[in-house]
mmCIF file of C-alpha atoms in Angstrom:
data_model
loop_
_atom_site.group_PDB
_atom_site.id
_atom_site.type_symbol
_atom_site.label_atom_id
_atom_site.label_comp_id
_atom_site.label_asym_id
_atom_site.label_seq_id
_atom_site.Cartn_x
_atom_site.Cartn_y
_atom_site.Cartn_z
ATOM 1 C CA UNK A 1 -25.681 -22.062 9.538
ATOM 2 C CA UNK A 2 -25.524 -18.813 11.915
ATOM 3 C CA UNK A 3 -21.982 -17.432 11.019
ATOM 4 C CA UNK A 4 -20.152 -15.767 14.356
ATOM 5 C CA UNK A 5 -17.669 -13.770 15.232
ATOM 6 C CA UNK A 6 -15.461 -13.525 18.369
ATOM 7 C CA UNK A 7 -15.916 -9.861 20.106
ATOM 8 C CA UNK A 8 -12.195 -9.161 21.659
ATOM 9 C CA UNK A 9 -11.661 -6.018 24.233
ATOM 10 C CA UNK A 10 -8.737 -4.089 23.543
ATOM 11 C CA UNK A 11 -7.049 -3.870 26.683
ATOM 12 C CA UNK A 12 -4.284 -1.690 25.657
ATOM 13 C CA UNK A 13 -2.698 -0.872 22.535
ATOM 14 C CA UNK A 14 0.892 -1.589 22.174
ATOM 15 C CA UNK A 15 2.075 -1.904 18.439
ATOM 16 C CA UNK A 16 5.601 -1.415 18.030
ATOM 17 C CA UNK A 17 6.272 1.184 15.170
ATOM 18 C CA UNK A 18 4.198 3.523 13.280
ATOM 19 C CA UNK A 19 5.151 2.135 9.814
ATOM 20 C CA UNK A 20 4.931 -1.761 10.839
ATOM 21 C CA UNK A 21 2.506 -4.049 9.113
ATOM 22 C CA UNK A 22 -0.582 -4.382 10.974
ATOM 23 C CA UNK A 23 -0.899 -7.447 13.051
ATOM 24 C CA UNK A 24 -3.447 -8.442 15.511
ATOM 25 C CA UNK A 25 -0.684 -8.532 17.776
ATOM 26 C CA UNK A 26 -0.729 -4.895 17.869
ATOM 27 C CA UNK A 27 -3.265 -4.929 20.850
ATOM 28 C CA UNK A 28 -3.323 -6.211 24.223
ATOM 29 C CA UNK A 29 -6.586 -7.873 24.497
ATOM 30 C CA UNK A 30 -9.105 -10.184 25.903
ATOM 31 C CA UNK A 31 -12.469 -11.987 24.322
ATOM 32 C CA UNK A 32 -15.936 -11.197 25.969
ATOM 33 C CA UNK A 33 -18.527 -12.792 23.915
ATOM 34 C CA UNK A 34 -19.796 -13.900 20.366
ATOM 35 C CA UNK A 35 -22.177 -12.642 18.407
ATOM 36 C CA UNK A 36 -24.043 -12.943 14.691
ATOM 37 C CA UNK A 37 -21.776 -11.628 12.076
ATOM 38 C CA UNK A 38 -24.803 -10.272 10.099
ATOM 39 C CA UNK A 39 -25.506 -7.925 13.025
ATOM 40 C CA UNK A 40 -22.401 -6.334 12.320
ATOM 41 C CA UNK A 41 -21.006 -6.599 9.213
ATOM 42 C CA UNK A 42 -22.751 -3.915 7.790
ATOM 43 C CA UNK A 43 -21.935 -0.895 9.915
ATOM 44 C CA UNK A 44 -19.735 1.729 7.890
ATOM 45 C CA UNK A 45 -17.528 1.916 11.321
ATOM 46 C CA UNK A 46 -16.346 -1.438 10.789
ATOM 47 C CA UNK A 47 -13.281 -2.054 8.484
ATOM 48 C CA UNK A 48 -10.964 -4.291 7.941
ATOM 49 C CA UNK A 49 -7.610 -4.236 9.657
ATOM 50 C CA UNK A 50 -6.058 -7.597 9.169
ATOM 51 C CA UNK A 51 -5.596 -11.346 8.837
ATOM 52 C CA UNK A 52 -3.742 -13.974 11.031
ATOM 53 C CA UNK A 53 -2.994 -16.632 8.790
ATOM 54 C CA UNK A 54 -1.462 -18.950 12.061
ATOM 55 C CA UNK A 55 -5.279 -18.778 13.630
ATOM 56 C CA UNK A 56 -6.960 -18.695 10.326
ATOM 57 C CA UNK A 57 -9.008 -15.707 11.287
ATOM 58 C CA UNK A 58 -9.552 -11.824 9.874
ATOM 59 C CA UNK A 59 -9.760 -8.947 12.269
ATOM 60 C CA UNK A 60 -11.659 -6.195 11.706
ATOM 61 C CA UNK A 61 -11.940 -2.844 14.109
ATOM 62 C CA UNK A 62 -14.729 -1.242 15.506
ATOM 63 C CA UNK A 63 -14.484 2.537 15.584
ATOM 64 C CA UNK A 64 -16.384 5.943 16.487
ATOM 65 C CA UNK A 65 -18.807 6.255 13.734
ATOM 66 C CA UNK A 66 -18.077 10.299 14.069
ATOM 67 C CA UNK A 67 -14.162 9.771 12.490
ATOM 68 C CA UNK A 68 -13.554 9.706 9.355
ATOM 69 C CA UNK A 69 -10.619 7.080 8.872
ATOM 70 C CA UNK A 70 -10.301 7.925 4.500
ATOM 71 C CA UNK A 71 -8.910 11.646 5.402
ATOM 72 C CA UNK A 72 -6.336 10.056 7.416
ATOM 73 C CA UNK A 73 -2.253 10.228 5.648
ATOM 74 C CA UNK A 74 -2.374 6.259 6.495
ATOM 75 C CA UNK A 75 -5.736 4.170 7.070
ATOM 76 C CA UNK A 76 -3.854 1.596 8.657
ATOM 77 C CA UNK A 77 -2.388 3.704 11.128
ATOM 78 C CA UNK A 78 -6.248 5.249 11.688
ATOM 79 C CA UNK A 79 -7.634 2.530 12.641
ATOM 80 C CA UNK A 80 -5.648 1.516 14.917
ATOM 81 C CA UNK A 81 -5.410 4.999 16.739
ATOM 82 C CA UNK A 82 -9.295 5.084 16.613
ATOM 83 C CA UNK A 83 -10.558 1.501 17.097
ATOM 84 C CA UNK A 84 -12.487 0.416 20.298
ATOM 85 C CA UNK A 85 -12.651 -3.011 20.004
ATOM 86 C CA UNK A 86 -11.746 -5.830 17.626
ATOM 87 C CA UNK A 87 -14.130 -8.616 15.982
ATOM 88 C CA UNK A 88 -12.562 -11.901 14.483
ATOM 89 C CA UNK A 89 -14.215 -13.727 12.122
ATOM 90 C CA UNK A 90 -12.873 -17.266 10.258
ATOM 91 C CA UNK A 91 -11.662 -17.361 6.824
ATOM 92 C CA UNK A 92 -14.274 -19.022 6.285
ATOM 93 C CA UNK A 93 -16.884 -16.983 7.076
ATOM 94 C CA UNK A 94 -15.594 -14.168 6.032
ATOM 95 C CA UNK A 95 -15.897 -16.024 2.266
ATOM 96 C CA UNK A 96 -19.261 -16.791 2.754
ATOM 97 C CA UNK A 97 -19.827 -13.256 3.900
ATOM 98 C CA UNK A 98 -17.710 -11.948 0.978
ATOM 99 C CA UNK A 99 -20.024 -13.786 -0.906
ATOM 100 C CA UNK A 100 -23.285 -11.928 -0.571
ATOM 101 C CA UNK A 101 -21.486 -8.720 -1.055
ATOM 102 C CA UNK A 102 -21.260 -6.848 -4.482
ATOM 103 C CA UNK A 103 -17.322 -6.264 -6.177
ATOM 104 C CA UNK A 104 -16.490 -2.303 -6.629
ATOM 105 C CA UNK A 105 -18.022 -1.298 -9.848
ATOM 106 C CA UNK A 106 -15.947 1.441 -10.134
ATOM 107 C CA UNK A 107 -12.000 0.626 -8.941
ATOM 108 C CA UNK A 108 -8.911 2.681 -8.986
ATOM 109 C CA UNK A 109 -5.782 1.061 -7.501
ATOM 110 C CA UNK A 110 -2.661 3.134 -7.506
ATOM 111 C CA UNK A 111 0.559 1.090 -7.610
ATOM 112 C CA UNK A 112 4.290 3.165 -7.168
ATOM 113 C CA UNK A 113 7.948 3.297 -5.884
ATOM 114 C CA UNK A 114 6.919 4.840 -2.887
ATOM 115 C CA UNK A 115 8.226 8.567 -2.209
ATOM 116 C CA UNK A 116 6.672 9.868 -4.670
ATOM 117 C CA UNK A 117 3.488 11.333 -4.493
ATOM 118 C CA UNK A 118 0.866 8.764 -3.913
ATOM 119 C CA UNK A 119 -0.430 9.723 -0.563
ATOM 120 C CA UNK A 120 -0.660 13.239 -2.197
ATOM 121 C CA UNK A 121 -2.703 11.278 -4.865
ATOM 122 C CA UNK A 122 -4.539 9.468 -2.105
ATOM 123 C CA UNK A 123 -6.080 13.419 -0.344
ATOM 124 C CA UNK A 124 -6.744 14.551 -3.578
ATOM 125 C CA UNK A 125 -8.764 11.713 -4.308
ATOM 126 C CA UNK A 126 -10.507 12.003 -1.167
ATOM 127 C CA UNK A 127 -11.642 15.468 -1.753
ATOM 128 C CA UNK A 128 -13.613 14.417 -4.936
ATOM 129 C CA UNK A 129 -17.240 14.095 -5.022
ATOM 130 C CA UNK A 130 -18.189 10.458 -4.590
ATOM 131 C CA UNK A 131 -14.845 9.479 -4.211
ATOM 132 C CA UNK A 132 -13.109 7.396 -1.581
ATOM 133 C CA UNK A 133 -9.296 6.402 -1.439
ATOM 134 C CA UNK A 134 -8.262 3.445 0.993
ATOM 135 C CA UNK A 135 -4.464 5.027 1.947
ATOM 136 C CA UNK A 136 -2.384 1.277 2.301
ATOM 137 C CA UNK A 137 -4.704 -0.868 3.565
ATOM 138 C CA UNK A 138 -2.451 -3.671 6.084
ATOM 139 C CA UNK A 139 -4.455 -6.657 4.432
ATOM 140 C CA UNK A 140 -2.798 -6.074 1.604
ATOM 141 C CA UNK A 141 0.685 -6.084 3.132
ATOM 142 C CA UNK A 142 0.277 -9.629 4.639
ATOM 143 C CA UNK A 143 -0.941 -10.804 1.512
ATOM 144 C CA UNK A 144 2.103 -9.990 -0.104
ATOM 145 C CA UNK A 145 4.451 -11.617 2.648
ATOM 146 C CA UNK A 146 1.892 -15.135 2.674
ATOM 147 C CA UNK A 147 1.615 -15.362 -1.154
ATOM 148 C CA UNK A 148 4.959 -17.954 -2.140
ATOM 149 C CA UNK A 149 6.578 -16.423 -4.935
ATOM 150 C CA UNK A 150 6.792 -19.823 -7.073
ATOM 151 C CA UNK A 151 3.215 -19.315 -6.894
ATOM 152 C CA UNK A 152 2.086 -22.373 -5.473
ATOM 153 C CA UNK A 153 -0.541 -21.355 -3.199
ATOM 154 C CA UNK A 154 -1.720 -18.301 -5.991
ATOM 155 C CA UNK A 155 -5.464 -19.774 -5.764
ATOM 156 C CA UNK A 156 -5.900 -19.212 -1.505
ATOM 157 C CA UNK A 157 -4.229 -15.603 -2.221
ATOM 158 C CA UNK A 158 -6.445 -14.897 -5.158
ATOM 159 C CA UNK A 159 -9.509 -16.167 -3.185
ATOM 160 C CA UNK A 160 -8.285 -13.784 -0.138
ATOM 161 C CA UNK A 161 -7.654 -10.721 -2.749
ATOM 162 C CA UNK A 162 -11.032 -10.979 -4.141
ATOM 163 C CA UNK A 163 -12.624 -10.852 -0.424
ATOM 164 C CA UNK A 164 -10.691 -8.503 1.168
ATOM 165 C CA UNK A 165 -11.274 -5.603 -1.436
ATOM 166 C CA UNK A 166 -14.915 -6.426 -1.340
ATOM 167 C CA UNK A 167 -15.251 -6.225 2.271
ATOM 168 C CA UNK A 168 -13.226 -3.176 2.424
ATOM 169 C CA UNK A 169 -15.366 -1.483 0.091
ATOM 170 C CA UNK A 170 -18.246 -2.817 1.239
ATOM 171 C CA UNK A 171 -20.106 0.783 2.085
ATOM 172 C CA UNK A 172 -19.138 2.754 -0.509
ATOM 173 C CA UNK A 173 -20.204 0.725 -3.413
ATOM 174 C CA UNK A 174 -22.332 3.717 -5.683
ATOM 175 C CA UNK A 175 -18.577 5.330 -5.329
ATOM 176 C CA UNK A 176 -15.318 5.643 -7.286
ATOM 177 C CA UNK A 177 -13.112 3.472 -4.751
ATOM 178 C CA UNK A 178 -9.523 4.148 -4.979
ATOM 179 C CA UNK A 179 -6.807 1.822 -2.862
ATOM 180 C CA UNK A 180 -3.280 3.018 -2.815
ATOM 181 C CA UNK A 181 -0.783 0.446 -1.798
ATOM 182 C CA UNK A 182 2.927 0.249 -0.023
ATOM 183 C CA UNK A 183 4.953 -0.099 -2.757
ATOM 184 C CA UNK A 184 5.646 -3.509 -2.324
ATOM 185 C CA UNK A 185 1.957 -4.237 -2.796
ATOM 186 C CA UNK A 186 2.280 -4.603 -6.953
ATOM 187 C CA UNK A 187 3.097 -7.751 -5.993
ATOM 188 C CA UNK A 188 -0.150 -8.795 -6.089
ATOM 189 C CA UNK A 189 -1.036 -6.972 -9.393
ATOM 190 C CA UNK A 190 -2.038 -10.290 -11.222
ATOM 191 C CA UNK A 191 -4.104 -11.122 -8.866
ATOM 192 C CA UNK A 192 -5.833 -7.887 -8.807
ATOM 193 C CA UNK A 193 -6.162 -7.582 -12.422
ATOM 194 C CA UNK A 194 -7.206 -11.096 -12.584
ATOM 195 C CA UNK A 195 -10.191 -10.098 -9.832
ATOM 196 C CA UNK A 196 -11.164 -6.767 -11.063
ATOM 197 C CA UNK A 197 -10.134 -6.783 -14.539
ATOM 198 C CA UNK A 198 -11.944 -3.498 -14.941
ATOM 199 C CA UNK A 199 -10.012 -1.677 -12.187
ATOM 200 C CA UNK A 200 -8.008 1.696 -13.308
ATOM 201 C CA UNK A 201 -4.349 1.906 -12.919
ATOM 202 C CA UNK A 202 -2.071 4.170 -11.932
ATOM 203 C CA UNK A 203 1.906 3.833 -11.500
ATOM 204 C CA UNK A 204 3.653 6.597 -9.833
ATOM 205 C CA UNK A 205 7.402 6.457 -10.119
ATOM 206 C CA UNK A 206 10.829 8.394 -9.839
ATOM 207 C CA UNK A 207 14.180 7.687 -10.769
ATOM 208 C CA UNK A 208 16.191 5.262 -8.438
ATOM 209 C CA UNK A 209 19.225 7.753 -7.032
ATOM 210 C CA UNK A 210 16.205 10.473 -5.891
ATOM 211 C CA UNK A 211 14.027 7.772 -4.506
ATOM 212 C CA UNK A 212 17.052 5.658 -2.666
ATOM 213 C CA UNK A 213 17.869 9.316 -1.073
ATOM 214 C CA UNK A 214 14.132 9.620 0.044
ATOM 215 C CA UNK A 215 14.741 6.573 1.438
ATOM 216 C CA UNK A 216 17.744 7.448 3.567
ATOM 217 C CA UNK A 217 15.522 10.379 4.757
ATOM 218 C CA UNK A 218 12.473 8.803 5.705
ATOM 219 C CA UNK A 219 14.879 6.200 7.644
ATOM 220 C CA UNK A 220 15.136 9.212 10.020
ATOM 221 C CA UNK A 221 18.889 8.708 10.614
ATOM 222 C CA UNK A 222 18.609 4.869 11.398
ATOM 223 C CA UNK A 223 20.161 3.393 8.354
ATOM 224 C CA UNK A 224 21.365 0.127 8.978
ATOM 225 C CA UNK A 225 25.435 -0.256 8.553
ATOM 226 C CA UNK A 226 26.528 -3.474 10.451
ATOM 227 C CA UNK A 227 26.384 -6.819 9.780
ATOM 228 C CA UNK A 228 23.127 -7.785 12.250
ATOM 229 C CA UNK A 229 21.012 -4.904 10.971
ATOM 230 C CA UNK A 230 22.122 -5.554 7.522
ATOM 231 C CA UNK A 231 20.800 -9.291 7.887
ATOM 232 C CA UNK A 232 17.753 -8.214 9.433
ATOM 233 C CA UNK A 233 16.498 -5.334 6.967
ATOM 234 C CA UNK A 234 17.848 -8.205 3.599
ATOM 235 C CA UNK A 235 15.357 -10.643 6.178
ATOM 236 C CA UNK A 236 12.725 -8.162 5.553
ATOM 237 C CA UNK A 237 12.887 -7.348 2.267
ATOM 238 C CA UNK A 238 13.118 -10.656 1.246
ATOM 239 C CA UNK A 239 9.245 -11.212 2.168
ATOM 240 C CA UNK A 240 8.582 -8.111 -0.154
ATOM 241 C CA UNK A 241 10.814 -8.331 -2.881
ATOM 242 C CA UNK A 242 11.631 -11.371 -5.115
ATOM 243 C CA UNK A 243 14.775 -9.543 -6.298
ATOM 244 C CA UNK A 244 15.823 -9.732 -2.683
ATOM 245 C CA UNK A 245 14.786 -12.687 -1.523
ATOM 246 C CA UNK A 246 16.594 -14.605 -5.145
ATOM 247 C CA UNK A 247 19.836 -12.584 -5.142
ATOM 248 C CA UNK A 248 22.696 -14.752 -5.438
ATOM 249 C CA UNK A 249 25.257 -13.814 -2.851
ATOM 250 C CA UNK A 250 27.689 -15.045 -0.341
ATOM 251 C CA UNK A 251 27.359 -11.759 1.973
ATOM 252 C CA UNK A 252 25.144 -9.742 3.525
ATOM 253 C CA UNK A 253 23.972 -6.924 0.798
ATOM 254 C CA UNK A 254 24.316 -3.368 1.567
ATOM 255 C CA UNK A 255 22.123 -0.617 2.659
ATOM 256 C CA UNK A 256 22.034 0.516 -0.675
ATOM 257 C CA UNK A 257 22.212 -2.481 -2.784
ATOM 258 C CA UNK A 258 18.819 -3.444 -0.783
ATOM 259 C CA UNK A 259 17.187 -0.722 -1.985
ATOM 260 C CA UNK A 260 18.450 -0.973 -5.418
ATOM 261 C CA UNK A 261 16.802 -4.294 -5.803
ATOM 262 C CA UNK A 262 13.652 -3.306 -4.033
ATOM 263 C CA UNK A 263 12.580 -0.274 -6.655
ATOM 264 C CA UNK A 264 13.906 -2.724 -9.249
ATOM 265 C CA UNK A 265 11.492 -5.348 -8.478
ATOM 266 C CA UNK A 266 8.452 -2.167 -8.188
ATOM 267 C CA UNK A 267 9.685 -0.993 -12.017
ATOM 268 C CA UNK A 268 10.013 -4.765 -13.161
ATOM 269 C CA UNK A 269 6.569 -5.756 -12.021
ATOM 270 C CA UNK A 270 5.091 -2.947 -13.790
ATOM 271 C CA UNK A 271 6.518 -3.604 -16.966
ATOM 272 C CA UNK A 272 4.853 -7.273 -16.581
ATOM 273 C CA UNK A 273 1.546 -5.559 -15.546
ATOM 274 C CA UNK A 274 1.647 -3.410 -17.931
ATOM 275 C CA UNK A 275 2.110 -6.119 -20.953
ATOM 276 C CA UNK A 276 -1.556 -7.055 -19.341
ATOM 277 C CA UNK A 277 -2.891 -4.185 -18.882
ATOM 278 C CA UNK A 278 -1.602 -1.725 -21.704
ATOM 279 C CA UNK A 279 -4.573 0.820 -20.414
ATOM 280 C CA UNK A 280 -2.715 1.701 -17.330
ATOM 281 C CA UNK A 281 -1.612 5.149 -16.601
ATOM 282 C CA UNK A 282 2.599 5.853 -15.060
ATOM 283 C CA UNK A 283 3.366 8.912 -13.963
ATOM 284 C CA UNK A 284 7.141 9.957 -12.963
ATOM 285 C CA UNK A 285 7.444 12.355 -9.201
ATOM 286 C CA UNK A 286 9.247 15.119 -11.607
ATOM 287 C CA UNK A 287 6.249 15.674 -13.872
ATOM 288 C CA UNK A 288 3.861 15.848 -10.693
ATOM 289 C CA UNK A 289 5.939 17.775 -8.887
ATOM 290 C CA UNK A 290 6.447 20.419 -11.829
ATOM 291 C CA UNK A 291 3.247 20.383 -12.924
ATOM 292 C CA UNK A 292 0.962 19.583 -10.229
ATOM 293 C CA UNK A 293 -2.638 21.034 -11.522
ATOM 294 C CA UNK A 294 -2.012 19.596 -15.207
ATOM 295 C CA UNK A 295 -1.057 16.058 -13.714
ATOM 296 C CA UNK A 296 -3.957 15.649 -11.482
ATOM 297 C CA UNK A 297 -6.379 16.728 -14.160
ATOM 298 C CA UNK A 298 -5.120 13.773 -16.586
ATOM 299 C CA UNK A 299 -5.302 11.587 -13.454
ATOM 300 C CA UNK A 300 -8.711 12.514 -13.227
ATOM 301 C CA UNK A 301 -10.059 12.405 -16.401
ATOM 302 C CA UNK A 302 -8.275 8.482 -16.948
ATOM 303 C CA UNK A 303 -10.531 7.797 -14.191
ATOM 304 C CA UNK A 304 -13.576 9.630 -15.716
ATOM 305 C CA UNK A 305 -14.253 11.597 -12.715
ATOM 306 C CA UNK A 306 -15.973 14.488 -13.220
ATOM 307 C CA UNK A 307 -14.143 17.953 -11.611
ATOM 308 C CA UNK A 308 -17.028 19.891 -9.726
ATOM 309 C CA UNK A 309 -14.638 21.096 -6.889
ATOM 310 C CA UNK A 310 -11.636 21.696 -8.121
ATOM 311 C CA UNK A 311 -10.537 24.921 -5.966
ATOM 312 C CA UNK A 312 -11.366 22.700 -3.453
ATOM 313 C CA UNK A 313 -9.391 19.767 -4.780
ATOM 314 C CA UNK A 314 -6.034 21.772 -5.619
ATOM 315 C CA UNK A 315 -6.194 23.288 -2.327
ATOM 316 C CA UNK A 316 -4.655 19.581 -0.982
ATOM 317 C CA UNK A 317 -1.676 21.156 -2.843
ATOM 318 C CA UNK A 318 -0.689 23.526 -0.486
ATOM 319 C CA UNK A 319 -0.689 20.994 2.583
ATOM 320 C CA UNK A 320 1.519 18.231 3.580
ATOM 321 C CA UNK A 321 -0.250 15.138 3.122
ATOM 322 C CA UNK A 322 1.758 13.406 5.320
ATOM 323 C CA UNK A 323 1.614 16.042 8.525
ATOM 324 C CA UNK A 324 1.492 14.737 11.776
ATOM 325 C CA UNK A 325 2.811 11.578 11.042
ATOM 326 C CA UNK A 326 6.860 10.574 11.655
ATOM 327 C CA UNK A 327 7.114 11.001 7.702
ATOM 328 C CA UNK A 328 5.850 14.818 7.326
ATOM 329 C CA UNK A 329 8.035 17.387 5.087
ATOM 330 C CA UNK A 330 9.207 18.707 8.738
ATOM 331 C CA UNK A 331 10.560 15.623 10.187
ATOM 332 C CA UNK A 332 12.594 14.546 6.696
ATOM 333 C CA UNK A 333 13.651 18.193 5.663
ATOM 334 C CA UNK A 334 16.192 17.813 8.766
ATOM 335 C CA UNK A 335 17.946 14.891 7.342
ATOM 336 C CA UNK A 336 20.926 15.670 5.173
ATOM 337 C CA UNK A 337 21.398 12.849 2.578
ATOM 338 C CA UNK A 338 23.925 12.806 -0.123
ATOM 339 C CA UNK A 339 24.941 9.520 -1.874
ATOM 340 C CA UNK A 340 28.832 8.627 -1.950
ATOM 341 C CA UNK A 341 30.480 7.673 -4.964
ATOM 342 C CA UNK A 342 30.297 4.312 -3.718
ATOM 343 C CA UNK A 343 26.905 4.019 -3.874
ATOM 344 C CA UNK A 344 26.602 5.525 -7.063
ATOM 345 C CA UNK A 345 28.778 2.472 -8.612
ATOM 346 C CA UNK A 346 26.371 0.017 -6.401
ATOM 347 C CA UNK A 347 23.068 1.207 -8.043
ATOM 348 C CA UNK A 348 24.464 0.706 -11.405
ATOM 349 C CA UNK A 349 25.916 -2.614 -10.949
ATOM 350 C CA UNK A 350 22.879 -3.775 -9.240
ATOM 351 C CA UNK A 351 20.876 -2.436 -12.079
ATOM 352 C CA UNK A 352 23.271 -4.333 -14.606
ATOM 353 C CA UNK A 353 21.619 -7.671 -13.640
ATOM 354 C CA UNK A 354 18.594 -6.153 -14.850
ATOM 355 C CA UNK A 355 17.748 -7.479 -18.612
ATOM 356 C CA UNK A 356 15.662 -4.407 -19.022
ATOM 357 C CA UNK A 357 15.679 -1.640 -16.758
ATOM 358 C CA UNK A 358 19.885 -0.768 -16.908
ATOM 359 C CA UNK A 359 19.613 2.603 -16.103
ATOM 360 C CA UNK A 360 18.303 4.635 -12.589
ATOM 361 C CA UNK A 361 16.295 7.112 -14.783
ATOM 362 C CA UNK A 362 14.578 4.302 -16.957
ATOM 363 C CA UNK A 363 10.891 5.533 -18.408
ATOM 364 C CA UNK A 364 8.566 3.133 -17.923
ATOM 365 C CA UNK A 365 5.978 2.711 -21.147
ATOM 366 C CA UNK A 366 2.680 4.778 -20.399
ATOM 367 C CA UNK A 367 4.369 7.617 -18.622
ATOM 368 C CA UNK A 368 2.165 10.339 -18.732
ATOM 369 C CA UNK A 369 3.746 13.545 -21.088
ATOM 370 C CA UNK A 370 2.388 16.905 -20.952
ATOM 371 C CA UNK A 371 2.653 19.601 -23.680
#
């Protein structure tokens, strides 16, 4: 039976916020026609944008073939900015298409706590010959949110992880392919490892105190400080952080506690992942910042990537990897942030809930040490 797709004409773009997770609701659109999926699916300028679980459809965006989406700081934002039309495919047909696509043979996954150099690393990988790096594809954010913490829908989510990854990578099967997740993407790590056991795994992290200060700066002054805003943040964090979702309390959590639990969730998930995949490599932000060249060389060596254009690769270090976004250094450096004595106490008290990571400067296994 022929696999068909709906073509959705974009009337206007109405995404509420730069950092919001991709959704069909980012667009005002109308359906204009149906086409044969096979006539479009192999076009490299058509890429998977988001999933709509309520309708059981996947949304692809078509962009100008001359636009290189992979060279932008955030893949999902470039897709949105340059989308010319949308293509809707049912989950059933998505699975059929994916069955006809090979799995990527050289896959690198970048997990991180966020705010620790992952966007820089994404830019570096995109300078390497025969390598492409995807910075935060939105489908994985949605899969984290849709996954039940008790694992009850793992078979469905696991299949979607495989399908989405194969279709995301389909145009670059001869390349080394890198996928950089948002911090909470690590909540899918066990399913990704199951589907792609040969993948290389890089984990970037930094200590809780400096991470929380950086998160404060990234809020651009919009720090929740009343009950309603804190409850809203807690609700959103509960969708992506099991420690926030399962935290026992009888009043709203403070912003510092929510951030600490979110950081701790990622760190604990990496510890769990590392026991299953001990050949991963972890890099502290401090190491990347103080010894960038050595760190990059070690990471490229770990990924079995030849270095033929090192001078060009290292030029990335001279630039702001998030330039022209709301998270640019120019914007963040305007934010003056200091943690109070109360904040520091709350961080320490929250970490006491962990059985392993009891200090804010905890060092995870497989951390890279440079001589």
